[in-house]
PDB file of C-alpha atoms in Angstrom:
ATOM      1  CA  MET A 181      17.936  22.796  22.523  1.00  0.00           C
ATOM      2  CA  LYS A 182      20.737  22.436  20.037  1.00  0.00           C
ATOM      3  CA  ASN A 183      19.626  24.073  16.817  1.00  0.00           C
ATOM      4  CA  PRO A 184      22.038  23.192  13.996  1.00  0.00           C
ATOM      5  CA  LYS A 185      19.497  23.921  11.249  1.00  0.00           C
ATOM      6  CA  ARG A 186      18.380  27.222  12.789  1.00  0.00           C
ATOM      7  CA  ILE A 187      14.691  26.489  12.955  1.00  0.00           C
ATOM      8  CA  GLY A 188      12.390  29.317  13.927  1.00  0.00           C
ATOM      9  CA  LYS A 189      12.206  30.431  17.543  1.00  0.00           C
ATOM     10  CA  GLY A 190       8.505  29.579  17.675  1.00  0.00           C
ATOM     11  CA  GLU A 191       9.034  26.020  16.462  1.00  0.00           C
ATOM     12  CA  ALA A 192      11.988  25.557  18.810  1.00  0.00           C
ATOM     13  CA  ALA A 193       9.982  26.811  21.794  1.00  0.00           C
ATOM     14  CA  ALA A 194       6.999  24.619  20.911  1.00  0.00           C
ATOM     15  CA  ILE A 195       9.248  21.554  20.601  1.00  0.00           C
ATOM     16  CA  VAL A 196      10.862  22.236  23.971  1.00  0.00           C
ATOM     17  CA  MET A 197       7.467  22.698  25.653  1.00  0.00           C
ATOM     18  CA  ALA A 198       5.951  19.587  24.073  1.00  0.00           C
ATOM     19  CA  ARG A 199       8.955  17.524  25.088  1.00  0.00           C
ATOM     20  CA  ALA A 200       9.115  18.917  28.636  1.00  0.00           C
ATOM     21  CA  LEU A 201       5.392  18.352  29.207  1.00  0.00           C
ATOM     22  CA  ASN A 202       5.217  14.980  27.395  1.00  0.00           C
ATOM     23  CA  GLY A 203       2.739  16.619  25.053  1.00  0.00           C
ATOM     24  CA  THR A 204       1.966  16.763  21.363  1.00  0.00           C
ATOM     25  CA  LEU A 205       3.563  19.357  19.119  1.00  0.00           C
ATOM     26  CA  ALA A 206       1.111  21.372  17.002  1.00  0.00           C
ATOM     27  CA  SER A 207       2.806  22.841  13.932  1.00  0.00           C
ATOM     28  CA  ASN A 208       2.352  23.182  10.185  1.00  0.00           C
ATOM     29  CA  ASN A 209       6.047  23.835   9.667  1.00  0.00           C
ATOM     30  CA  LEU A 210       6.850  20.222   8.863  1.00  0.00           C
ATOM     31  CA  ARG A 211      10.123  21.053   7.121  1.00  0.00           C
ATOM     32  CA  ASP A 212      11.519  22.381  10.401  1.00  0.00           C
ATOM     33  CA  ILE A 213       9.973  19.945  12.874  1.00  0.00           C
ATOM     34  CA  LEU A 214      10.056  16.549  11.147  1.00  0.00           C
ATOM     35  CA  PRO A 215      13.787  15.889  11.606  1.00  0.00           C
ATOM     36  CA  TYR A 216      13.420  16.546  15.327  1.00  0.00           C
ATOM     37  CA  VAL A 217      10.117  14.777  16.006  1.00  0.00           C
ATOM     38  CA  GLY A 218      11.169  11.729  14.014  1.00  0.00           C
ATOM     39  CA  LYS A 219      14.463  11.358  15.826  1.00  0.00           C
ATOM     40  CA  ASN A 220      12.944  11.942  19.269  1.00  0.00           C
ATOM     41  CA  LYS A 221       9.600  10.180  18.714  1.00  0.00           C
ATOM     42  CA  LEU A 222       7.671  13.305  19.671  1.00  0.00           C
ATOM     43  CA  PRO A 223       4.005  13.138  18.611  1.00  0.00           C
ATOM     44  CA  TYR A 224       2.811  15.993  16.415  1.00  0.00           C
ATOM     45  CA  ILE A 225      -0.380  17.248  14.853  1.00  0.00           C
ATOM     46  CA  CYS A 226      -1.079  19.851  12.170  1.00  0.00           C
ATOM     47  CA  THR A 227      -4.022  21.938  10.966  1.00  0.00           C
ATOM     48  CA  GLU A 228      -5.664  19.278   8.846  1.00  0.00           C
ATOM     49  CA  ASN A 229      -5.599  16.830  11.785  1.00  0.00           C
ATOM     50  CA  ILE A 230      -7.083  19.375  14.176  1.00  0.00           C
ATOM     51  CA  LEU A 231      -9.844  20.443  11.790  1.00  0.00           C
ATOM     52  CA  TYR A 232     -10.689  16.864  10.837  1.00  0.00           C
ATOM     53  CA  LEU A 233     -10.873  15.740  14.465  1.00  0.00           C
ATOM     54  CA  SER A 234     -13.071  18.750  15.279  1.00  0.00           C
ATOM     55  CA  TYR A 235     -15.374  17.763  12.415  1.00  0.00           C
ATOM     56  CA  GLU A 236     -15.342  14.048  13.277  1.00  0.00           C
ATOM     57  CA  LYS A 237     -16.257  14.718  16.910  1.00  0.00           C
ATOM     58  CA  ASN A 238     -19.084  17.050  15.799  1.00  0.00           C
ATOM     59  CA  TYR A 239     -17.496  20.151  17.316  1.00  0.00           C
ATOM     60  CA  ILE A 240     -17.823  21.858  13.931  1.00  0.00           C
ATOM     61  CA  PRO A 241     -20.005  21.048  10.903  1.00  0.00           C
ATOM     62  CA  LEU A 242     -18.412  20.347   7.522  1.00  0.00           C
ATOM     63  CA  GLU A 243     -19.363  23.794   6.242  1.00  0.00           C
ATOM     64  CA  GLU A 244     -17.539  25.510   9.110  1.00  0.00           C
ATOM     65  CA  GLY A 245     -14.458  23.347   8.517  1.00  0.00           C
ATOM     66  CA  CYS A 246     -14.545  24.377   4.855  1.00  0.00           C
ATOM     67  CA  GLN A 247     -14.883  28.046   5.837  1.00  0.00           C
ATOM     68  CA  ILE A 248     -11.956  27.881   8.276  1.00  0.00           C
ATOM     69  CA  TRP A 249      -9.846  26.085   5.645  1.00  0.00           C
ATOM     70  CA  ASN A 250     -10.719  28.635   2.955  1.00  0.00           C
ATOM     71  CA  ASP A 251     -10.025  31.556   5.314  1.00  0.00           C
ATOM     72  CA  MET A 252      -6.609  30.126   6.119  1.00  0.00           C
ATOM     73  CA  LYS A 253      -5.857  29.628   2.412  1.00  0.00           C
ATOM     74  CA  ARG A 254      -6.867  33.251   1.726  1.00  0.00           C
ATOM     75  CA  LYS A 255      -4.421  34.344   4.415  1.00  0.00           C
ATOM     76  CA  GLU A 256      -1.777  32.334   2.542  1.00  0.00           C
ATOM     77  CA  ARG A 257      -1.212  29.773   5.279  1.00  0.00           C
ATOM     78  CA  ILE A 258       0.762  26.808   4.023  1.00  0.00           C
ATOM     79  CA  LEU A 259      -1.758  23.995   3.672  1.00  0.00           C
ATOM     80  CA  PRO A 260      -2.163  21.046   1.305  1.00  0.00           C
ATOM     81  CA  ASN A 261      -3.293  22.047  -2.173  1.00  0.00           C
ATOM     82  CA  CYS A 262      -6.872  20.770  -1.833  1.00  0.00           C
ATOM     83  CA  ASP A 263     -10.075  21.728  -0.065  1.00  0.00           C
ATOM     84  CA  PHE A 264     -11.296  20.580   3.342  1.00  0.00           C
ATOM     85  CA  LYS A 265     -13.749  18.089   1.830  1.00  0.00           C
ATOM     86  CA  GLU A 266     -10.766  16.327   0.257  1.00  0.00           C
ATOM     87  CA  ILE A 267      -9.011  16.246   3.646  1.00  0.00           C
ATOM     88  CA  VAL A 268     -12.098  14.600   5.169  1.00  0.00           C
ATOM     89  CA  ARG A 269     -12.198  12.075   2.318  1.00  0.00           C
ATOM     90  CA  ARG A 270      -8.505  11.192   2.786  1.00  0.00           C
ATOM     91  CA  PHE A 271      -8.841  10.730   6.543  1.00  0.00           C
ATOM     92  CA  LYS A 272     -11.896   8.507   6.107  1.00  0.00           C
ATOM     93  CA  ILE A 273     -10.093   6.345   3.538  1.00  0.00           C
ATOM     94  CA  ASN A 274      -7.054   6.013   5.794  1.00  0.00           C
ATOM     95  CA  SER A 275      -9.151   5.180   8.863  1.00  0.00           C
ATOM     96  CA  ASN A 276     -10.738   2.252   6.970  1.00  0.00           C
ATOM     97  CA  LYS A 277      -7.417   0.626   6.043  1.00  0.00           C
ATOM     98  CA  LYS A 278      -6.539  -2.601   7.820  1.00  0.00           C
ATOM     99  CA  PHE A 279      -2.969  -2.834   9.057  1.00  0.00           C
TER     100      PHE A 279
END
């Protein structure tokens, strides 16, 4: 893959694999991936999507989602500046919008 912006090796490898396998890219490094996924129409998902979908499908209860979110924040993972309950609220609002 041509890499004019010198994205990280992990992001580059994940993009190549997702593209080769017609898959979905999982990454929180939106600054690096968005120019590529937008241009190439590659679907992507990030932590808040994965946790919300796990909660919505009853794979994890809300409390566990909150604990995972808080643990990731404590480890200084780059996440939105809110708690998991706010993520759930935002997804529910957006899923009720009529387009």
